[in-house]
Amino acid sequence: MSKTYIFYIDGMTCINCSNGIKHCLRNKFGDKLQYFHVAITTADPKKTIVTLDNDEDTRAHQIIWSELKEEIEDIGFICREYEYSPEKIVKKTMQNELQKQAQQKLSLNSLITKTKSLLTSHWFLGAIGSIAGLAVLVACLVTGGSLAFMVPIAIFSTLATLALGANSYNQAWSKLTKTGILTMDSLFALSSLSILAVSIASLFVPWLPMMFEAGLLIYGFRHIGIAIEETIKEKISTARFQDRAPKIARKQVDLDVEEINLELIQINDVIVIHPGEIIPLDGICMNESSVYDTIITGATLPHYFSAEKKVLAGMRLAENSNPLKIRVTHTHTNSYLKRLDDSIERSVLEKAPIEIKTEQVLAYFIPTVIALAVLSGVIMGFFFPAAVAIQCAISVLASACPCTLGLITPLAVNTGMHKAAENGVQFKSAKTLQQAEQIDTVIFDLNGTLTTGVPKVKNLYLLDNSRLSEEEILSICETLEKKSSHPIGKAVYSFANQKSKQKLDVTELDETYHSGVSGVVLGDHYTIGSKALMREKGVSITSELKHPPLAAGDQLVYVARNQEIIGVMVLTDPLRTDAHHTINALKVMGKEIHLCTGADEETALRYAKALGIENVFANCIASSMENNHRSKTAYIHTLKKQGRKIAMIGDAGNDAEAIAACDLGIAIASDGSDELTQQVAGIVIHNQTLLPIASAFAISRQTVANINQNLAMNLIYNSAAIPAAAIFTLNPVICVALMITQACFTFLNVYRFKQQPLEHLQQQITEGVKEPSFEGSHAKITKHTPRSNNESTCIQEPSAPQKPLTSKSTAHPFWSSCISSISADNSSESMETKLPLTIAN
C-alpha cells in the first residue's frame, strides 16, 4: 500500500531547488519514491506532494514523515506540516472583558510577528543592501581609497554581504554537497564570494579591483528582485475556487431561515441565495431567477433560469433577480467548485512536453554559465590585465538568469488551467493544454453535441394507404418504442404515450438497428426509423411522398407496414443556443469544421447549412468493428493520413471510440452524457454549453504563445547579456540589475496573459449589449457584478485557505529562525507537533 504525504516547503526559488529535493529523497527512499510534485510557481510555502510505497515498511507513518522532513531540512529548506482547520460557525456577539483582554494579548503577539516579518522581508533586506552598497561606494569615492578608511569599510561590507547572502551560501553549499545540483544560489554565492575575495586582496595587491560595494548591491538587488517576483506571483496565482463560496449558508427550516456553516448542509436541504451572492453548492432551482453562469460559459451576461433547472456552485445571482431557493444535490465535499479544484490539482501533475524539454536544458544551463565565466576570464587574461579578467568572469556569473527559465512553463500552464476553469473548461493535464494549440481540424457529433440532445415529435402525418387512425398508429409506435434507449426512440414513445389508449403486444422485436426498430404487432411487420433503415429493410420511399417544409433542426422518422410507408413523423432536435457562435469563433481561429453523425444525409446537410459547416459525413456508425468504412473512427483515420491534427467533440457513449482515436478528445458533460466518454476525453466541457470549446482553443493558444514569448525573451537576454558582460566587462551590479529586470518582465508578461480577454467572448458581449464590459475572467465579473445591500454580514467572506499563512515577500527562514528564538519567550501559546495530511491509497 502506498501513502501520499501533502505538506509545504519554504525556501525554493526555482526548478533546480525542486529537483534537488527530489534527488535527495530518491537517494533516501530509492524505488519507494513513486511520485514527487511541487507547486513551484506559487509563493512560499510551496505545496508538495510525495507518494511512497510502504508495502515493505511496517513503521508508523509518523516515523516515515519524520525521516521525510529531516531529509528535506538537511539540505537547507524548512518543511511545514499540512495544516487545515474547518471554519467554525460565525456568530455576532458582544465582546466581554475576557475577550477584550484576549484581543489585547493577541494584538501584542501580532505586533511582534509583524516586526519579525518586517525585519526578515525581502523588501527590508533589499533596502539595507542597496543603501549600504551606495554608502560604501560614496565613502570610497570621498576617502580616495585611503588604507586607513578602507579597512573599516572592508570589514563592514564583508560582514554585511555575508549576512545578506547567508541564505544563498547556506543553500548553495547544502544542495551542492547533498545533491550535487547547482542552482541560482550557486551563481550568486560564487560571484559575491569572488568579489569579496578580490576586494580584500586588493588591500594588499593594489592592481586588483576593489568592489566592496558590488557584493552589497548584488544582494540588495537580489532581495528586491525576489520581493518584486513574489508580489507579481501573488497577482498571477489564483486562490482555490472553493474560496469563492461563502462560509455561511441560509438553510430553510420549515418557515424560518437559519444561518449555519456551509459544511453542515446536506443533500436535499433547501438554501436561500440573495441577489448578488454566489451560489455555494450545486442544486436544483425551486423558483425562477436570473443567474450569471460565467464560471461555466465565460459569458458576462446573466441568463434566465427556470424552476427545476440545475445550478452549479460558483454561479452568481443577478442583482435585479428574485431571491433563489435551491434544493442541494451536492455537498461542499463534492460541489462543482471542489471538483474544479481537484481537477486542476490533478492536471498540473502531468507535465507538458515543452516543460520537460525546458527542464532538460536547465540541467546543463548553470554548469555551462560557470564554464563560460571561467573561459571568458582566461581568454581576457591573455589580452588584458588580471583585474579585467577577474571582473569579466564575475560579470558573466552575475548576468545569467536560469531561475526564470525553470518557472516560465509551469507558471503559464498553471495560469492557463485556472483561466480555462473560469470559462467552463476542464483540461485533464498540462499535456492536453499544449496539444489543443496544435489542433487544425475539429469534428462535431450532431445529436446531443451541436443539438440539445432532447428531440421532440412535432407532428404525425398519415398516408392514405395506412387504413389506420392516428390513435391506432400511435399505439403501435408506443408498443415498439416502449423499451428504447435511443433519444429518438424515447421521443417517439413520449409522443405516442400521451395519445394512445390501446395496449398491444409485440413479437420478433429487433432493436439492433442504429437508426430504428422493427417488430410484429397484430400480425403485421412494422418498422420505425430513418430513411437509411427503410432502404436497408427494402422499403421504398417514392419522391411523391410529401411532407411539410423542414427547418434546420427537423428530421423525418418513417413508419412502415409490410414494406410500405404508412406514416411520417417530423421530429425536431434544436441546435444549442450558442452553436452558431461557437462554430464561427472556431473558424476565425483557423479551424476546419467537420460534422460526423449517424443521422441521414438530408438531416445532416440541413444542420450543416444552418451552421455553415461544409464538411459532412452522414450515415456513419459508432464502432469500427461493424463497418470499417462507415465508422467515425475510420473517418478520423482518413483525415489523420492527410497530416491533420484532429479534435473530436461528442457526448454519448457511442462517441468514446472516436474520441479515443483522435489527437484531442472533448466531451460535453450533460445529464444524458456518458461517463466513459468523459474519462476518455482530454477536455470536459460542463453545463451543456458549446462556447467553452472555443474558449479551450483560445486559452491553449494564449498559454503556448505566452510560454514561447517568455522563452524567447529569456533566450535573447541570456544570449545578449552573457557576451556583453564578457566583452564589455560590465560591473557585476549592472549585470544583476539587468537580470532582475528581465525576470520581472517575464512575470509581468504572465500577468498580462492572465488578464488577456478572449476575443470570441468580447464579440458575444458586443452583440448582446451596447456598452459591454470586456473583462472576461470570472474574478473580474465577480468584482463588477452588483451586490445586494444585505451583504454586509460575514456571509460572503471567503473561507480560510488551506495553505499556511505567511507574510508577503518573506526571506528565507535562516533569519526568521534567528529572530524567532529571540521572540519565542514573548508568546505563551504552546505549539503542538502536527502531522501532514496522509492519504492511504
Short mmCIF file of C-alpha atoms in Angstrom, two decimals, residues 34-462:
data_model
loop_
_atom_site.label_atom_id
_atom_site.label_comp_id
_atom_site.label_asym_id
_atom_site.label_seq_id
_atom_site.Cartn_x
_atom_site.Cartn_y
_atom_site.Cartn_z
CA GLN A 34 6.67 6.74 -6.51
CA TYR A 35 5.71 10.35 -7.04
CA PHE A 36 7.03 13.85 -6.28
CA HIS A 37 5.44 17.18 -7.21
CA VAL A 38 5.99 20.78 -6.04
CA ALA A 39 3.79 23.79 -6.86
CA ILE A 40 6.92 25.73 -7.79
CA THR A 41 5.03 28.66 -9.30
CA THR A 42 3.39 29.72 -6.02
CA ALA A 43 4.82 31.91 -3.28
CA ASP A 44 6.31 30.32 -0.16
CA PRO A 45 5.39 27.98 1.39
CA LYS A 46 5.01 25.76 -1.67
CA LYS A 47 2.63 22.80 -1.62
CA THR A 48 4.44 19.49 -2.03
CA ILE A 49 3.06 16.01 -2.74
CA VAL A 50 5.15 12.89 -2.09
CA THR A 51 3.93 9.31 -2.60
CA LEU A 52 5.89 6.45 -1.02
CA ASP A 53 5.41 2.70 -1.44
CA ASN A 54 5.07 1.32 2.09
CA ASP A 55 4.41 -2.32 1.27
CA GLU A 56 7.63 -3.49 2.93
CA ASP A 57 7.79 -0.71 5.53
CA THR A 58 5.71 -1.55 8.60
CA ARG A 59 6.74 1.55 10.56
CA ALA A 60 4.14 4.10 11.57
CA HIS A 61 3.66 6.91 9.10
CA GLN A 62 4.74 9.41 11.80
CA ILE A 63 8.22 7.89 11.74
CA ILE A 64 8.37 7.94 7.96
CA TRP A 65 7.17 11.55 7.96
CA SER A 66 9.93 12.48 10.42
CA GLU A 67 12.54 10.96 8.11
CA LEU A 68 11.00 12.74 5.14
CA LYS A 69 11.08 16.07 6.94
CA GLU A 70 14.64 15.56 8.19
CA GLU A 71 15.96 14.79 4.71
CA ILE A 72 14.40 17.96 3.27
CA GLU A 73 15.58 20.23 6.09
CA ASP A 74 19.11 18.80 5.91
CA ILE A 75 19.59 20.46 2.51
CA GLY A 76 18.58 23.92 3.68
CA PHE A 77 14.77 24.03 3.40
CA ILE A 78 12.08 24.40 6.02
CA CYS A 79 9.37 21.76 5.93
CA ARG A 80 5.94 22.85 7.19
CA GLU A 81 3.29 20.33 8.17
CA TYR A 82 -0.05 20.34 6.43
CA GLU A 83 -2.49 22.43 8.45
CA TYR A 84 -6.20 22.87 7.91
CA SER A 85 -8.95 23.62 10.39
CA PRO A 86 -12.58 23.74 9.21
CA GLU A 87 -14.18 27.11 9.79
CA LYS A 88 -16.30 27.46 12.88
CA ILE A 89 -19.80 28.89 12.74
CA VAL A 90 -19.56 32.68 12.88
CA LYS A 91 -21.89 34.35 15.36
CA LYS A 92 -22.26 38.04 16.21
CA THR A 93 -21.91 38.56 19.96
CA MET A 94 -20.78 41.44 22.13
CA GLN A 95 -17.24 41.12 23.43
CA ASN A 96 -16.95 40.77 27.18
CA GLU A 97 -13.97 41.83 29.25
CA LEU A 98 -12.18 38.49 28.86
CA GLN A 99 -12.49 38.74 25.08
CA LYS A 100 -11.07 42.26 25.19
CA GLN A 101 -8.09 41.11 27.23
CA ALA A 102 -7.51 38.23 24.86
CA GLN A 103 -7.72 40.67 21.97
CA GLN A 104 -5.09 42.92 23.57
CA LYS A 105 -2.81 39.94 24.10
CA LEU A 106 -3.38 38.88 20.52
CA SER A 107 -2.54 42.39 19.34
CA LEU A 108 0.79 42.26 21.22
CA ASN A 109 1.68 38.93 19.66
CA SER A 110 0.57 40.24 16.29
CA LEU A 111 2.86 43.28 16.69
CA ILE A 112 5.81 41.01 17.48
CA THR A 113 5.01 38.82 14.47
CA LYS A 114 4.71 41.81 12.15
CA THR A 115 8.01 43.24 13.41
CA LYS A 116 9.75 39.91 12.83
CA SER A 117 8.22 39.65 9.37
CA LEU A 118 9.36 43.17 8.51
CA LEU A 119 12.95 42.56 9.61
CA THR A 120 13.15 39.33 7.58
CA SER A 121 11.27 40.53 4.50
CA HIS A 122 12.98 40.74 1.14
CA TRP A 123 11.93 44.38 0.82
CA PHE A 124 13.73 45.31 4.06
CA LEU A 125 16.86 43.28 3.35
CA GLY A 126 16.95 44.62 -0.20
CA ALA A 127 16.72 48.21 1.04
CA ILE A 128 19.51 47.57 3.58
CA GLY A 129 21.77 46.05 0.94
CA SER A 130 21.13 48.80 -1.62
CA ILE A 131 21.57 51.67 0.83
CA ALA A 132 24.68 50.10 2.37
CA GLY A 133 26.18 49.48 -1.08
CA LEU A 134 25.62 53.07 -2.19
CA ALA A 135 27.03 54.33 1.12
CA VAL A 136 30.19 52.22 0.66
CA LEU A 137 30.54 53.49 -2.92
CA VAL A 138 30.26 57.12 -1.80
CA ALA A 139 32.68 56.52 1.07
CA CYS A 140 35.26 55.01 -1.29
CA LEU A 141 34.98 57.99 -3.64
CA VAL A 142 35.18 60.55 -0.82
CA THR A 143 38.10 58.98 1.01
CA GLY A 144 40.07 58.44 -2.19
CA GLY A 145 40.98 54.85 -1.30
CA SER A 146 43.00 55.66 1.80
CA LEU A 147 44.00 52.45 3.60
CA ALA A 148 43.01 53.88 6.97
CA PHE A 149 39.45 54.29 5.77
CA MET A 150 39.30 51.23 3.55
CA VAL A 151 40.00 48.70 6.31
CA PRO A 152 36.83 49.50 8.33
CA ILE A 153 34.86 49.78 5.09
CA ALA A 154 36.16 46.35 4.08
CA ILE A 155 35.19 44.84 7.45
CA PHE A 156 31.70 46.37 7.35
CA SER A 157 30.96 45.46 3.75
CA THR A 158 32.29 41.91 4.16
CA LEU A 159 30.17 41.21 7.24
CA ALA A 160 27.11 42.86 5.69
CA THR A 161 27.47 40.94 2.43
CA LEU A 162 27.88 37.64 4.27
CA ALA A 163 24.79 38.44 6.37
CA LEU A 164 22.64 39.40 3.39
CA GLY A 165 23.81 36.36 1.45
CA ALA A 166 23.71 33.88 4.32
CA ASN A 167 20.75 32.12 2.78
CA SER A 168 22.41 31.80 -0.63
CA TYR A 169 25.62 30.45 0.84
CA ASN A 170 23.77 28.01 3.07
CA GLN A 171 21.53 26.68 0.31
CA ALA A 172 24.23 26.61 -2.35
CA TRP A 173 26.54 24.57 -0.13
CA SER A 174 23.79 22.23 1.13
CA LYS A 175 22.47 21.50 -2.35
CA LEU A 176 25.94 21.02 -3.82
CA THR A 177 27.15 18.66 -1.09
CA LYS A 178 23.90 16.76 -0.52
CA THR A 179 22.54 16.52 -4.08
CA GLY A 180 25.34 17.66 -6.38
CA ILE A 181 23.00 20.16 -8.07
CA LEU A 182 23.90 23.75 -8.95
CA THR A 183 21.20 26.39 -8.57
CA MET A 184 20.76 30.14 -8.87
CA ASP A 185 22.11 30.45 -5.33
CA SER A 186 25.31 28.83 -6.56
CA LEU A 187 25.85 31.62 -9.08
CA PHE A 188 25.14 34.37 -6.54
CA ALA A 189 27.32 32.76 -3.90
CA LEU A 190 30.19 32.21 -6.31
CA SER A 191 30.04 35.73 -7.75
CA SER A 192 29.69 37.52 -4.38
CA LEU A 193 32.42 35.49 -2.68
CA SER A 194 34.70 36.13 -5.65
CA ILE A 195 34.02 39.86 -5.31
CA LEU A 196 34.84 39.78 -1.58
CA ALA A 197 37.99 37.74 -2.13
CA VAL A 198 39.28 40.05 -4.88
CA SER A 199 38.34 43.21 -2.92
CA ILE A 200 40.10 42.02 0.25
CA ALA A 201 43.13 41.01 -1.79
CA SER A 202 43.19 44.50 -3.35
CA LEU A 203 44.13 45.90 0.06
CA PHE A 204 47.46 44.11 -0.36
CA VAL A 205 47.71 43.97 -4.16
CA PRO A 206 46.91 47.48 -5.46
CA TRP A 207 46.39 46.48 -9.10
CA LEU A 208 43.38 44.28 -8.23
CA PRO A 209 39.90 45.88 -8.49
CA MET A 210 38.22 46.94 -5.23
CA MET A 211 34.46 46.20 -5.42
CA PHE A 212 33.20 46.08 -1.84
CA GLU A 213 30.02 47.91 -2.82
CA ALA A 214 29.29 45.34 -5.54
CA GLY A 215 28.58 42.47 -3.13
CA LEU A 216 26.17 44.61 -1.09
CA LEU A 217 24.38 45.92 -4.17
CA ILE A 218 24.18 42.45 -5.73
CA TYR A 219 22.34 41.04 -2.73
CA GLY A 220 20.36 44.23 -2.25
CA PHE A 221 19.07 43.96 -5.81
CA ARG A 222 18.66 40.20 -5.36
CA HIS A 223 16.30 40.64 -2.39
CA ILE A 224 14.38 43.44 -4.08
CA GLY A 225 14.05 41.28 -7.20
CA ILE A 226 12.68 38.36 -5.15
CA ALA A 227 10.22 40.72 -3.44
CA ILE A 228 9.01 42.02 -6.79
CA GLU A 229 8.71 38.50 -8.19
CA GLU A 230 6.73 37.32 -5.15
CA THR A 231 4.39 40.30 -5.48
CA ILE A 232 3.78 39.54 -9.14
CA LYS A 233 3.32 35.85 -8.34
CA GLU A 234 0.58 36.74 -5.87
CA LYS A 235 -1.12 38.74 -8.61
CA ILE A 236 -0.78 35.85 -11.05
CA SER A 237 -1.70 33.00 -8.73
CA THR A 238 -5.35 32.33 -8.09
CA ALA A 239 -6.91 31.04 -4.90
CA ARG A 240 -8.92 27.88 -4.75
CA PHE A 241 -12.30 28.06 -6.44
CA GLN A 242 -13.84 26.89 -3.16
CA ASP A 243 -12.70 30.11 -1.52
CA ARG A 244 -15.23 31.98 -3.65
CA ALA A 245 -18.15 30.31 -1.94
CA PRO A 246 -19.48 31.82 1.29
CA LYS A 247 -18.69 30.10 4.57
CA ILE A 248 -22.22 30.50 5.84
CA ALA A 249 -25.41 29.38 4.10
CA ARG A 250 -29.04 30.23 4.76
CA LYS A 251 -30.89 26.98 5.36
CA GLN A 252 -34.68 26.97 5.25
CA VAL A 253 -36.20 25.06 8.15
CA ASP A 254 -39.99 25.00 7.90
CA LEU A 255 -40.90 28.69 7.66
CA ASP A 256 -37.68 30.01 9.21
CA VAL A 257 -34.24 30.59 7.73
CA GLU A 258 -31.13 29.73 9.74
CA GLU A 259 -27.55 30.77 9.04
CA ILE A 260 -25.30 27.74 9.50
CA ASN A 261 -21.88 26.53 8.46
CA LEU A 262 -21.77 25.52 4.80
CA GLU A 263 -20.15 22.22 5.79
CA LEU A 264 -23.29 21.25 7.71
CA ILE A 265 -25.56 21.49 4.67
CA GLN A 266 -26.73 18.08 3.48
CA ILE A 267 -28.23 16.78 0.24
CA ASN A 268 -31.91 17.76 -0.23
CA ASP A 269 -31.58 20.70 2.17
CA VAL A 270 -33.11 23.93 0.88
CA ILE A 271 -30.90 27.01 0.95
CA VAL A 272 -31.70 30.62 0.08
CA ILE A 273 -29.44 32.86 -2.00
CA HIS A 274 -29.96 36.61 -2.10
CA PRO A 275 -29.41 38.81 -5.18
CA GLY A 276 -25.75 39.47 -5.93
CA GLU A 277 -24.48 36.48 -3.94
CA ILE A 278 -22.50 33.48 -5.12
CA ILE A 279 -24.32 30.15 -5.17
CA PRO A 280 -22.32 28.00 -2.71
CA LEU A 281 -23.50 24.48 -3.66
CA ASP A 282 -24.88 22.59 -6.63
CA GLY A 283 -28.62 22.24 -6.67
CA ILE A 284 -31.99 22.45 -8.40
CA CYS A 285 -33.82 25.77 -8.67
CA MET A 286 -37.13 25.86 -6.81
CA ASN A 287 -38.14 29.16 -8.41
CA GLU A 288 -37.16 31.17 -11.46
CA SER A 289 -34.35 33.69 -11.32
CA SER A 290 -31.58 35.41 -13.30
CA VAL A 291 -28.10 33.96 -12.87
CA TYR A 292 -24.59 34.77 -14.06
CA ASP A 293 -23.20 31.42 -15.25
CA THR A 294 -19.82 32.97 -16.10
CA ILE A 295 -17.86 30.24 -14.36
CA ILE A 296 -19.37 27.71 -16.78
CA THR A 297 -19.70 29.55 -20.09
CA GLY A 298 -17.36 32.53 -19.68
CA ALA A 299 -20.23 34.76 -20.84
CA THR A 300 -20.68 38.02 -18.95
CA LEU A 301 -24.45 38.38 -19.33
CA PRO A 302 -26.97 36.83 -16.90
CA HIS A 303 -29.28 34.08 -18.10
CA TYR A 304 -32.82 33.18 -17.13
CA PHE A 305 -33.06 30.02 -15.03
CA SER A 306 -36.47 28.43 -14.67
CA ALA A 307 -37.67 26.23 -11.82
CA GLU A 308 -36.23 22.69 -11.83
CA LYS A 309 -33.14 23.85 -13.73
CA LYS A 310 -29.75 22.83 -12.41
CA VAL A 311 -27.35 25.44 -10.97
CA LEU A 312 -23.73 24.89 -10.02
CA ALA A 313 -21.63 26.25 -7.19
CA GLY A 314 -19.76 29.38 -8.30
CA MET A 315 -22.60 30.89 -10.30
CA ARG A 316 -23.81 34.27 -9.08
CA LEU A 317 -27.35 35.50 -8.66
CA ALA A 318 -28.03 38.71 -10.60
CA GLU A 319 -28.66 41.87 -8.61
CA ASN A 320 -32.09 42.56 -10.10
CA SER A 321 -33.36 39.00 -9.65
CA ASN A 322 -35.56 37.44 -7.01
CA PRO A 323 -34.05 35.54 -4.06
CA LEU A 324 -33.39 32.00 -5.21
CA LYS A 325 -34.20 28.82 -3.35
CA ILE A 326 -32.31 25.71 -4.38
CA ARG A 327 -32.51 22.11 -3.28
CA VAL A 328 -28.96 20.92 -2.68
CA THR A 329 -27.72 18.00 -4.81
CA HIS A 330 -24.02 18.08 -3.85
CA THR A 331 -22.41 18.99 -0.53
CA HIS A 332 -19.27 21.11 -0.17
CA THR A 333 -17.08 17.99 -0.42
CA ASN A 334 -18.32 17.30 -3.97
CA SER A 335 -19.54 20.66 -5.26
CA TYR A 336 -18.63 21.95 -8.69
CA LEU A 337 -16.05 24.31 -7.15
CA LYS A 338 -14.46 21.41 -5.24
CA ARG A 339 -14.37 19.30 -8.40
CA LEU A 340 -12.71 22.18 -10.25
CA ASP A 341 -10.00 22.49 -7.58
CA ASP A 342 -9.39 18.74 -7.65
CA SER A 343 -9.20 18.60 -11.44
CA ILE A 344 -6.71 21.49 -11.61
CA GLU A 345 -4.57 19.89 -8.93
CA ARG A 346 -4.53 16.61 -10.87
CA SER A 347 -3.95 18.31 -14.22
CA VAL A 348 -0.69 20.00 -13.25
CA LEU A 349 0.81 16.70 -12.10
CA GLU A 350 1.44 15.60 -15.69
CA LYS A 351 3.99 17.92 -17.23
CA ALA A 352 3.63 19.39 -20.69
CA PRO A 353 6.21 18.25 -23.29
CA ILE A 354 7.62 21.76 -23.54
CA GLU A 355 8.15 21.83 -19.76
CA ILE A 356 10.10 18.57 -19.84
CA LYS A 357 12.37 19.91 -22.57
CA THR A 358 12.93 23.14 -20.65
CA GLU A 359 13.99 21.20 -17.56
CA GLN A 360 16.43 19.18 -19.65
CA VAL A 361 18.01 22.39 -20.95
CA LEU A 362 18.08 23.90 -17.46
CA ALA A 363 20.04 20.94 -16.10
CA TYR A 364 23.01 21.98 -18.26
CA PHE A 365 22.48 25.75 -18.11
CA ILE A 366 24.21 26.65 -14.83
CA PRO A 367 27.29 24.42 -15.40
CA THR A 368 27.57 25.99 -18.87
CA VAL A 369 27.44 29.51 -17.37
CA ILE A 370 30.18 28.68 -14.87
CA ALA A 371 32.30 27.19 -17.66
CA LEU A 372 31.75 30.31 -19.81
CA ALA A 373 32.72 32.54 -16.88
CA VAL A 374 35.98 30.67 -16.38
CA LEU A 375 36.67 30.55 -20.12
CA SER A 376 35.97 34.27 -20.63
CA GLY A 377 38.21 35.14 -17.68
CA VAL A 378 41.06 33.04 -19.07
CA ILE A 379 40.71 34.49 -22.58
CA MET A 380 40.56 38.07 -21.27
CA GLY A 381 43.63 37.37 -19.17
CA PHE A 382 45.69 36.79 -22.31
CA PHE A 383 44.95 40.26 -23.68
CA PHE A 384 44.15 42.43 -20.65
CA PRO A 385 45.30 42.82 -17.05
CA ALA A 386 44.23 40.24 -14.49
CA ALA A 387 41.88 42.74 -12.84
CA VAL A 388 39.86 43.00 -16.04
CA ALA A 389 39.81 39.22 -16.49
CA ILE A 390 38.57 38.65 -12.94
CA GLN A 391 35.83 41.26 -13.28
CA CYS A 392 34.84 39.73 -16.63
CA ALA A 393 34.35 36.28 -15.08
CA ILE A 394 32.34 37.69 -12.17
CA SER A 395 30.14 39.70 -14.56
CA VAL A 396 29.29 36.60 -16.57
CA LEU A 397 28.24 34.77 -13.39
CA ALA A 398 26.07 37.68 -12.25
CA SER A 399 24.37 38.26 -15.60
CA ALA A 400 22.95 34.76 -16.21
CA CYS A 401 19.26 34.17 -15.43
CA PRO A 402 18.49 30.43 -15.17
CA CYS A 403 15.95 30.76 -12.35
CA THR A 404 13.25 32.33 -14.51
CA LEU A 405 13.79 29.74 -17.25
CA GLY A 406 12.55 26.96 -14.99
CA LEU A 407 9.43 28.88 -13.96
CA ILE A 408 8.24 30.00 -17.40
CA THR A 409 6.33 26.89 -18.42
CA PRO A 410 4.76 25.79 -15.08
CA LEU A 411 3.73 29.39 -14.33
CA ALA A 412 1.99 29.83 -17.69
CA VAL A 413 0.40 26.36 -17.53
CA ASN A 414 -0.96 26.93 -14.04
CA THR A 415 -2.38 30.30 -15.09
CA GLY A 416 -3.91 28.74 -18.21
CA MET A 417 -5.52 25.94 -16.20
CA HIS A 418 -7.23 28.39 -13.86
CA LYS A 419 -8.27 30.64 -16.71
CA ALA A 420 -9.80 27.66 -18.51
CA ALA A 421 -11.67 26.53 -15.40
CA GLU A 422 -13.10 30.03 -15.03
CA ASN A 423 -14.54 29.65 -18.53
CA GLY A 424 -16.09 26.20 -18.02
CA VAL A 425 -13.21 24.16 -19.48
CA GLN A 426 -11.58 21.28 -17.63
CA PHE A 427 -8.21 20.26 -19.07
CA LYS A 428 -7.19 16.82 -17.85
CA SER A 429 -3.45 17.60 -17.98
CA ALA A 430 -0.85 20.18 -18.95
CA LYS A 431 -0.05 17.98 -21.94
CA THR A 432 -3.63 18.36 -23.16
CA LEU A 433 -3.40 22.13 -22.74
CA GLN A 434 -0.42 22.21 -25.09
CA GLN A 435 -1.95 19.73 -27.57
CA ALA A 436 -5.06 21.86 -28.04
CA GLU A 437 -2.96 24.61 -29.62
CA GLN A 438 -1.82 22.24 -32.37
CA ILE A 439 -5.33 21.22 -33.49
CA ASP A 440 -6.32 22.34 -37.00
CA THR A 441 -9.45 20.20 -37.57
CA VAL A 442 -12.47 19.99 -35.28
CA ILE A 443 -15.09 17.22 -35.73
CA PHE A 444 -18.50 17.61 -34.14
CA ASP A 445 -21.02 14.92 -33.36
CA LEU A 446 -24.56 16.11 -34.08
CA ASN A 447 -27.23 14.81 -31.73
CA GLY A 448 -26.57 15.79 -28.14
CA THR A 449 -23.49 17.81 -29.06
CA LEU A 450 -24.48 20.52 -31.51
CA THR A 451 -28.11 19.91 -30.63
CA THR A 452 -29.74 19.79 -27.23
CA GLY A 453 -30.00 16.01 -27.47
CA VAL A 454 -33.65 16.06 -26.42
CA PRO A 455 -35.68 15.54 -29.63
CA LYS A 456 -39.44 16.04 -29.70
CA VAL A 457 -42.09 14.89 -32.16
CA LYS A 458 -43.78 17.89 -33.78
CA ASN A 459 -46.38 16.15 -35.92
CA LEU A 460 -47.52 12.79 -37.30
CA TYR A 461 -48.69 12.69 -40.92
CA LEU A 462 -50.75 9.67 -42.05
#
